[in-house]
Coordinates of C-alpha atoms in Angstrom, one line a residue:
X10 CA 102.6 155.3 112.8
X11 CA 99.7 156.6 115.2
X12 CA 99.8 154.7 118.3
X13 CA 97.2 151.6 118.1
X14 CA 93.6 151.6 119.3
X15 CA 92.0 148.5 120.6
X16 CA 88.4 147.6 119.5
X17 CA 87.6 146.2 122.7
X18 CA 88.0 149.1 125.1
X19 CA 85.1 150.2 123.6
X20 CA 82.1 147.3 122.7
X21 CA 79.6 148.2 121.1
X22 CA 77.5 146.7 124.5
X23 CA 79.5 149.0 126.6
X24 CA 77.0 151.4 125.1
X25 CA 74.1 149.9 126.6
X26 CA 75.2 148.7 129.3
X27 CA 76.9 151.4 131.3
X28 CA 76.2 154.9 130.5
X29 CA 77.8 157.5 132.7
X30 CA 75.9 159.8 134.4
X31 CA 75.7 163.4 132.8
X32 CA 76.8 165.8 135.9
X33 CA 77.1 169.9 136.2
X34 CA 79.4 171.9 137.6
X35 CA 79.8 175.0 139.1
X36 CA 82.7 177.4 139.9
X37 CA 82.0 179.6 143.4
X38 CA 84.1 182.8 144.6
X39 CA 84.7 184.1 147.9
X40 CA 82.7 186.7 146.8
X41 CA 79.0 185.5 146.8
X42 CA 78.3 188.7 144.5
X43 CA 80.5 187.1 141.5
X44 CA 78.9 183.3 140.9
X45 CA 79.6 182.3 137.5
X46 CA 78.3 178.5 136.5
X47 CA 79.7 176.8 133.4
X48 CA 77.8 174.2 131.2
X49 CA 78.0 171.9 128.6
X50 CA 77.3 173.9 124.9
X51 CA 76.0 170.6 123.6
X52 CA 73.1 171.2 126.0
X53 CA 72.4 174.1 124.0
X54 CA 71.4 172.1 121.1
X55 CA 68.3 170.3 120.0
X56 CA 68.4 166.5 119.9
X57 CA 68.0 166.2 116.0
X58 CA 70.6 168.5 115.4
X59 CA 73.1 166.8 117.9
X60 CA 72.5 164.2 116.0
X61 CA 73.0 165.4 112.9
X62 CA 76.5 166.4 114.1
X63 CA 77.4 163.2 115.7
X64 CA 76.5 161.5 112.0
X65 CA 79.8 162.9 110.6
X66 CA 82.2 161.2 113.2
X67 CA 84.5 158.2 112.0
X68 CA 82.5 155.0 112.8
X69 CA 85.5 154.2 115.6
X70 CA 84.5 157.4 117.3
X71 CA 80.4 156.0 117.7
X72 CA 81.6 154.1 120.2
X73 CA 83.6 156.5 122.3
X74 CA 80.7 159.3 121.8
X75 CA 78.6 156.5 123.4
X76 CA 80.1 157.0 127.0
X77 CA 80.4 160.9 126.6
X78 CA 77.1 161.0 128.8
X79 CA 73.5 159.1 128.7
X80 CA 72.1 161.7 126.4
X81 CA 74.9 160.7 123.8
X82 CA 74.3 157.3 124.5
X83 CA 70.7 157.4 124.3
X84 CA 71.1 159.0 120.6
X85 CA 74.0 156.5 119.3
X86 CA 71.7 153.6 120.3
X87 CA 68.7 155.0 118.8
X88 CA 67.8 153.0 115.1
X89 CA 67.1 156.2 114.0
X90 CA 70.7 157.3 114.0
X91 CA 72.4 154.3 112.8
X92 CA 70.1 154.4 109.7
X93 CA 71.0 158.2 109.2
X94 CA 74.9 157.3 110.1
X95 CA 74.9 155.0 107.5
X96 CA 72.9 157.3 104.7
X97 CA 75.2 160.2 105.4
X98 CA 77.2 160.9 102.9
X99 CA 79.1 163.5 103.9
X100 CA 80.8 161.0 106.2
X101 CA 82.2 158.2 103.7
X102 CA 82.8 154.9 105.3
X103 CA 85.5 153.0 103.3
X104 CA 85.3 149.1 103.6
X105 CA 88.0 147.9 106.2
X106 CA 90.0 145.1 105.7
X107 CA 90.7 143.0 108.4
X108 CA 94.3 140.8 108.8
X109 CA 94.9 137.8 110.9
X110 CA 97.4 138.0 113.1
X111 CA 98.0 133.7 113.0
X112 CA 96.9 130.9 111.7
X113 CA 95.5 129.3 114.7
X114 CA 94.0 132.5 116.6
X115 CA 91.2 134.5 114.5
X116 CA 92.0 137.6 116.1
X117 CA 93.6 140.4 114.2
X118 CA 93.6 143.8 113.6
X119 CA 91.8 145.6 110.9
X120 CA 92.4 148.7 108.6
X121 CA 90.6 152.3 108.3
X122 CA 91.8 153.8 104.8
X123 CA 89.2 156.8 105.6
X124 CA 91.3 158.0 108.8
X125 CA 94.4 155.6 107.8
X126 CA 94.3 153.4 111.2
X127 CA 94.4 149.9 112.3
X128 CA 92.4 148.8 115.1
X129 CA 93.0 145.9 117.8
X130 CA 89.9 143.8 116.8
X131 CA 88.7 140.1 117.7
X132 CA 86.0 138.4 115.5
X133 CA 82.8 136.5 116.6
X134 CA 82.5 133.1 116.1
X135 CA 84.9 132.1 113.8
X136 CA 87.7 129.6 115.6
X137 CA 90.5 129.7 113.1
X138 CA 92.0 132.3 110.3
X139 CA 91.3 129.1 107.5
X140 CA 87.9 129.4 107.8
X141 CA 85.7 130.8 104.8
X142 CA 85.0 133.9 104.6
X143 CA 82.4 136.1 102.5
X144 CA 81.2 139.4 102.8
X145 CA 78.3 141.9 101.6
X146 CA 77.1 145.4 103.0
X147 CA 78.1 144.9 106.9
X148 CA 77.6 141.6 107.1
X149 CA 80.1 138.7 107.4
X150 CA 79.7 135.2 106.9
X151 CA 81.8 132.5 108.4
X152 CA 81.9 128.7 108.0
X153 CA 84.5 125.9 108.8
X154 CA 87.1 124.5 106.7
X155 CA 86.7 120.6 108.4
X156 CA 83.0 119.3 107.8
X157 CA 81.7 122.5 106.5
X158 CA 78.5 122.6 108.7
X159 CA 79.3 125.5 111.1
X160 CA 78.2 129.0 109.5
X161 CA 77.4 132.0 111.2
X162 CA 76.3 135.7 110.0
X163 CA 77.4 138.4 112.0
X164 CA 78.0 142.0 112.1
X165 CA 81.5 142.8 113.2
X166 CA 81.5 145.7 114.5
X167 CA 78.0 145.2 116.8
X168 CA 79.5 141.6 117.5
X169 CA 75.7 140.4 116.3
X170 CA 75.5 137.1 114.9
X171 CA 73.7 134.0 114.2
X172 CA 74.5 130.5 113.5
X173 CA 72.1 129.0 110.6
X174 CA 71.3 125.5 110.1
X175 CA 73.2 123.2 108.3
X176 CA 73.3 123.4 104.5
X177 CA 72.0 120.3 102.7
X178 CA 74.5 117.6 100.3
X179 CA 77.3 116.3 100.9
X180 CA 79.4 116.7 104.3
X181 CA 82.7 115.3 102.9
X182 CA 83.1 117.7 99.8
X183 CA 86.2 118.2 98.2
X184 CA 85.9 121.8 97.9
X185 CA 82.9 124.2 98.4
X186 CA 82.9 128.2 97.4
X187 CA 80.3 130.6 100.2
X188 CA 79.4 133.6 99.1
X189 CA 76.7 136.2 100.6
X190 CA 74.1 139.2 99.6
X191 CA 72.1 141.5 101.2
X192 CA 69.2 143.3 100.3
X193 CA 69.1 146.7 102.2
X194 CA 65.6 147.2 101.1
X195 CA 64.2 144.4 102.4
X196 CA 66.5 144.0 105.2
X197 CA 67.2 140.4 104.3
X198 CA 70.5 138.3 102.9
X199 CA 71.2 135.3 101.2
X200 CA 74.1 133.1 101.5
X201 CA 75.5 130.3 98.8
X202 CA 77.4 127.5 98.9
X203 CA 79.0 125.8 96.0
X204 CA 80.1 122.0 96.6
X205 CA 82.4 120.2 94.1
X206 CA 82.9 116.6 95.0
X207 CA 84.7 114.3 92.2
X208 CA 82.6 111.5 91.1
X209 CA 83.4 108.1 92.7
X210 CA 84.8 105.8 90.0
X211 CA 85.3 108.4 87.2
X212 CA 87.9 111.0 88.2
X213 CA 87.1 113.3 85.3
X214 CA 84.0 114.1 86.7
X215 CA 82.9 116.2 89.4
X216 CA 79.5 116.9 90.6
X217 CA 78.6 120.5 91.6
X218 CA 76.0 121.3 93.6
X219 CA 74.7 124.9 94.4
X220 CA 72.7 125.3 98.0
X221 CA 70.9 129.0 99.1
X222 CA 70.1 130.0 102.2
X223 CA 67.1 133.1 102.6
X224 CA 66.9 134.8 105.8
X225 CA 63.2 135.7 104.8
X226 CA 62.3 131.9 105.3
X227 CA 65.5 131.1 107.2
X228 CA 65.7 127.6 105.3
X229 CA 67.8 126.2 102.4
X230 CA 67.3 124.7 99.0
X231 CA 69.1 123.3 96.6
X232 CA 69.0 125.3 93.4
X233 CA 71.0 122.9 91.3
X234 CA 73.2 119.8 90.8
X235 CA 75.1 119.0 87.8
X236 CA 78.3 116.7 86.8
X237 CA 81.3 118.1 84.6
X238 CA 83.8 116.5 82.8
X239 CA 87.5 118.1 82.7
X240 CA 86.6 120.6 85.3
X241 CA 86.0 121.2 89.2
X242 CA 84.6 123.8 91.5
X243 CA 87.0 125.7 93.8
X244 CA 86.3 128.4 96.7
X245 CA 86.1 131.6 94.6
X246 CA 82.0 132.7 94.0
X247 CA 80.2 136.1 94.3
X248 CA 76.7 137.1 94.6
X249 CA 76.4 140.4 92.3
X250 CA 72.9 141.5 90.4
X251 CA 71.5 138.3 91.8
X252 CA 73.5 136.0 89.9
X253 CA 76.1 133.9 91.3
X254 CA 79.3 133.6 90.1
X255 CA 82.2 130.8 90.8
X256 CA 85.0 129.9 89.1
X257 CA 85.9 126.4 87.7
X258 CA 89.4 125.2 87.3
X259 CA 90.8 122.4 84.4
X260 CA 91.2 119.0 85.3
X261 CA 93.1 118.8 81.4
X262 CA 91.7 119.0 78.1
X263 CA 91.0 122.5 78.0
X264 CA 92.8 125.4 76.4
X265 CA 91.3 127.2 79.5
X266 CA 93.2 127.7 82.9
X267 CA 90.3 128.7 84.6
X268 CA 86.6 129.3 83.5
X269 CA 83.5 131.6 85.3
X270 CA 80.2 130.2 86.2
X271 CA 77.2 132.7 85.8
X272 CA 74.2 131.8 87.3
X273 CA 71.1 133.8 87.3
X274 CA 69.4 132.6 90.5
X275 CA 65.6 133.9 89.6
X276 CA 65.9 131.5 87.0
X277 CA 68.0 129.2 87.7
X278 CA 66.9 125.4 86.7
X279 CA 68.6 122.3 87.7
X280 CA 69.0 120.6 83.7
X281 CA 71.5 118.7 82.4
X282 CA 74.8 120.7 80.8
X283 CA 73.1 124.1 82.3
X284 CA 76.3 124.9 83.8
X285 CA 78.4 124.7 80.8
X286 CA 76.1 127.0 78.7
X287 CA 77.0 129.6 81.6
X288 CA 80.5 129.1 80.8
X289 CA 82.2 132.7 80.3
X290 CA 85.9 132.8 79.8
X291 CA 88.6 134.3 81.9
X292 CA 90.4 137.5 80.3
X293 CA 94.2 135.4 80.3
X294 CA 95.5 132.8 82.3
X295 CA 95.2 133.9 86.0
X296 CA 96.6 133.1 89.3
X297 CA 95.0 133.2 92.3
X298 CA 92.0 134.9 91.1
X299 CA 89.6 136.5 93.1
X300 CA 86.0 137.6 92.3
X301 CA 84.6 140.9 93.9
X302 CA 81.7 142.7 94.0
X303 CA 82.1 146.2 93.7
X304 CA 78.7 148.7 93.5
X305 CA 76.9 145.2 91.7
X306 CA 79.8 145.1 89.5
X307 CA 82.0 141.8 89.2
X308 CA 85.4 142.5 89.3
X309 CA 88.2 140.2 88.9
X310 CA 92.0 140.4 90.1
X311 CA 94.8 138.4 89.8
X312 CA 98.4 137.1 88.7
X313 CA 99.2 137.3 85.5
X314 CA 101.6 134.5 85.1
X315 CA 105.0 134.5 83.7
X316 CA 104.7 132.5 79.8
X317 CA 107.5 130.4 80.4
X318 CA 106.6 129.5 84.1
X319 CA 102.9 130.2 84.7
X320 CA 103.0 129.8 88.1
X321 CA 105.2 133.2 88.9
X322 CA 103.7 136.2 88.7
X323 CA 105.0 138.9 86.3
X324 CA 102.1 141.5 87.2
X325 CA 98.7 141.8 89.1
X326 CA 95.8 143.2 86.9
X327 CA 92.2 144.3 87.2
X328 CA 89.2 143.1 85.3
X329 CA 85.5 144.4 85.3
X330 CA 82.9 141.6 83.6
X331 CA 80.9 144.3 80.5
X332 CA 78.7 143.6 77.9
X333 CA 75.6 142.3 79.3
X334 CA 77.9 140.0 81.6
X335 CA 80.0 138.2 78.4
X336 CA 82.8 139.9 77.8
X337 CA 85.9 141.7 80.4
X338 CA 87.4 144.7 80.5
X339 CA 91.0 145.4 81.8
X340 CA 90.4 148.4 84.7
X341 CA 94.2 148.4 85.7
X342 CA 97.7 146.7 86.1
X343 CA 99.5 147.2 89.2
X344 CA 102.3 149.5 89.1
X345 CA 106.0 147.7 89.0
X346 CA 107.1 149.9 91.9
X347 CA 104.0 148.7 93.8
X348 CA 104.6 145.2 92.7
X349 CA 108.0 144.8 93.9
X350 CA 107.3 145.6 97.0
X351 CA 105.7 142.6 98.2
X352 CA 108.7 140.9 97.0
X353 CA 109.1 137.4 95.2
X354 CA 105.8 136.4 94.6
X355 CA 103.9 133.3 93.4
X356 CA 100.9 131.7 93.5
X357 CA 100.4 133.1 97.1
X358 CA 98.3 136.6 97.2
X359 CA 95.0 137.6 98.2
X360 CA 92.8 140.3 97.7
X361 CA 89.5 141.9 98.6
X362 CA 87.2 144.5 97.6
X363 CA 83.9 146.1 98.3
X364 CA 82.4 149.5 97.1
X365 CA 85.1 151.0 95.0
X366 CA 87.9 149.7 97.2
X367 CA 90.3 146.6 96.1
X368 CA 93.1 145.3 98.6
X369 CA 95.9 143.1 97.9
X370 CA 98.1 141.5 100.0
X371 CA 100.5 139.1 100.0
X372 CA 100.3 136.1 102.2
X373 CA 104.1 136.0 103.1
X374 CA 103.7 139.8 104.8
X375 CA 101.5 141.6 106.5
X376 CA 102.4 145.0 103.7
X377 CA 98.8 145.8 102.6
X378 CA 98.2 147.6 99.4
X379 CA 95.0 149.8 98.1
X380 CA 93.3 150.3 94.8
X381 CA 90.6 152.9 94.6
X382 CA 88.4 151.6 91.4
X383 CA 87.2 155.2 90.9
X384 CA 90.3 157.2 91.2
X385 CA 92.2 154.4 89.7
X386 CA 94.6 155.1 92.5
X387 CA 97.6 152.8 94.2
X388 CA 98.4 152.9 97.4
X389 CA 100.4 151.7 100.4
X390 CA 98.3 151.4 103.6
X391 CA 99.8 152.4 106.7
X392 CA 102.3 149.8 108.2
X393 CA 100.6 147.1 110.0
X394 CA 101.0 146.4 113.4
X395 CA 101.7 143.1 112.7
X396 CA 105.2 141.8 112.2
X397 CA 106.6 138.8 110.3
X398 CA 108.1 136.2 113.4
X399 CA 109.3 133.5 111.2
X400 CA 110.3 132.6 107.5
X401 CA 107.2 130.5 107.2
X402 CA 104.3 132.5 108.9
X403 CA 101.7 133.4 106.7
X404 CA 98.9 136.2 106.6
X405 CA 95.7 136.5 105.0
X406 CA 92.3 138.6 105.6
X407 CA 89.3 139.8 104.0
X408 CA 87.2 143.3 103.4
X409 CA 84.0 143.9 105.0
X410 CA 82.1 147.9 105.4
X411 CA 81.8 148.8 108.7
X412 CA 77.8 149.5 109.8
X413 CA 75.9 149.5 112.5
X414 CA 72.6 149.2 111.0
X415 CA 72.8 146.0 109.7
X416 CA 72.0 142.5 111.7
X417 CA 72.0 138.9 110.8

């Protein structure tokens, strides 16, 4: 394995901060005939076409390139090249996925698949690896797993980021699902959060309660509150097309394990029952699903449960929502030879995706598996720096795309 690369020799503010300055040199002989002075061959070349060149290093190497000189630094810092770094195609930027390294410390390190590294890396303002996570186009969002009042957007790679205000309803929820979008084109973001508190004196019922935040006002509303009977929000939704998705689990009296929750949010009305005509089925009985959005696409993974004990996993599969948003299609199964390498598994995986990139990983190690969606391809990452200390230690993470454009 390539030897390990910390994040934080090189900040991002290192770049504006302290730029070293660019010097010349010059070789002299004895003979004052023979004077021969060397230069730099980047000086040679114009500032929009260093620039071009710099575009088509690794995202790690921004940084480094940054303290080359203060004409390097000047252009790295410039908007105008992180908008052409991150339109440049011909230098792909895979999503990352970033691991915990404990339960109590949110630091971690976090994955390259492009250039197959893993980076020392510590998070802003998130205080513990149970925290809520969501993720869309750069941007992560963050908020606590106690009273559920702290959330913060940031960029983690700039280390940008910005607490919003509280969401409105209830503090003491019994579970709540956050989700996040951003809209490149008007350089804006919304973020969601579900609520599902049971109903005091009827335990079949749960109220549900949906809560958007738009950076464009910077304020939240409350797009919709309904009861249901025999079900109950979780922490699984997804912003994908503008309509938000969250799954709902049985209380009893269904047929139904687990159910999806589409909800377009230009239209969305706050009616009786609106929530149940939204109801789309699950493809089979799932555990530990996950909902993805991949290129506006919602994609599902997750355990496929044994039929004699539904609660240990025979297989992991891969789901993609079709037909104007009603009906699933089965993209993959993972491969036995894949599966068995986490191990004995149950009803304790994760996985993560963005672009055309799906990661799964088992909380019980830190091994760290890869799904490319358009090559339909499995594979291993490279071994983690991480290693398991004790029997009960677990690991979990999540996938984010690294930018610099982007800010909260």
């Amino acid at each position: 394995m390539e030897a390990e690369t910390s994040w934080t020799t090189y900040p991002y503010s290192y770049i504006t901060t302290y730029v070293p300055e660019a010097e010349s040199y010059s070789d002299h002989n004895d003979d004052d005939e023979t004077k021969v002075q060397t230069f730099s061959m980047d000086s040679l070349l114009p500032n929009d076409l260093l620039e071009r060149i710099l575009t088509f290093l690794p995202i790690a190497s921004i940084f480094r390139a940054g303290t080359v000189c203060k004409r390097w630094n000047e252009i790295v810092s410039s908007q105008r090249f992180l908008s052409n770094f991150s339109n440049n195609n011909s230098a792909p930027q895979s999503p990352w996925y970033f691991m915990f390294t404990s339960t109590d410390d949110p630091s971690g390190y976090a994955y390259d698949p492009v250039i197959k590294k893993w980076y020392g890396f510590d998070l802003p303002c998130i205080e513990s690896s149970n925290w809520f996570v969501a993720s869309s186009c750069g941007l992560v969002c963050f908020m606590d797993n106690d009273c559920r009042n702290k959330i913060y957007v940031s960029n983690p790679i700039t280390k940008q980021w910005r607490r919003l205000t509280e969401p409105p309803g209830h503090r003491s929820t019994d579970y709540a699902a956050l989700s996040a979008s951003v809209n490149r084109a008007k350089q804006s973001y919304s973020v969601s959060v579900v609520k599902s508190k049971q109903v005091q004196g009827d335990f079949s019922q749960w109220e549900i309660s949906v809560h958007l935040y738009s950076s464009e006002t910077m304020t939240w509303t409350t797009r919709l509150t309904d009861v249901l009977a025999g079900w109950r929000g979780g922490d699984e939704s997804v912003i994908c097309g503008n309509v938000l998705y969250f799954l709902i689990y049985s209380t009893g009296g269904s047929d139904h394990r687990h159910g999806l929750i589409a909800l377009n949010l230009s239209t969305i009305s706050s009616s009786n029952g609106v929530l149940m005509r939204s109801f789309i089925p699950m493809p089979c009985s799932l555990t530990c699903g996950r909902l993805m959005n991949l290129k506006e696409k919602l994609v599902v993974v997750g355990g496929i449960g044994k039929q004699d004990r539904p609660d240990i996993i025979k297989g992991i599969g891969v789901w993609c929502l079709n037909g104007g948003g009603r009906e699933w299609q089965e993209v993959a199964r993972m491969p036995q030879r894949f599966f068995q390498g986490f191990g004995e598994l149950d009803d304790v995986f994760a996985s993560s995706g963005s672009d055309d990139m799906v990661y799964v990983q088992s909380y019980g190690s830190p091994a760290l598996l890869t799904f490319d969606m358009k090559l339909k391809c499995w594979k291993w990452s490279q071994k983690c720096p991480v290693s398991k200390k004790f029997p009960l230690q677990l690991f979990t993470g999540f996938c984010f795309e690294p930018r610099l454009e982007i800010a909260p």
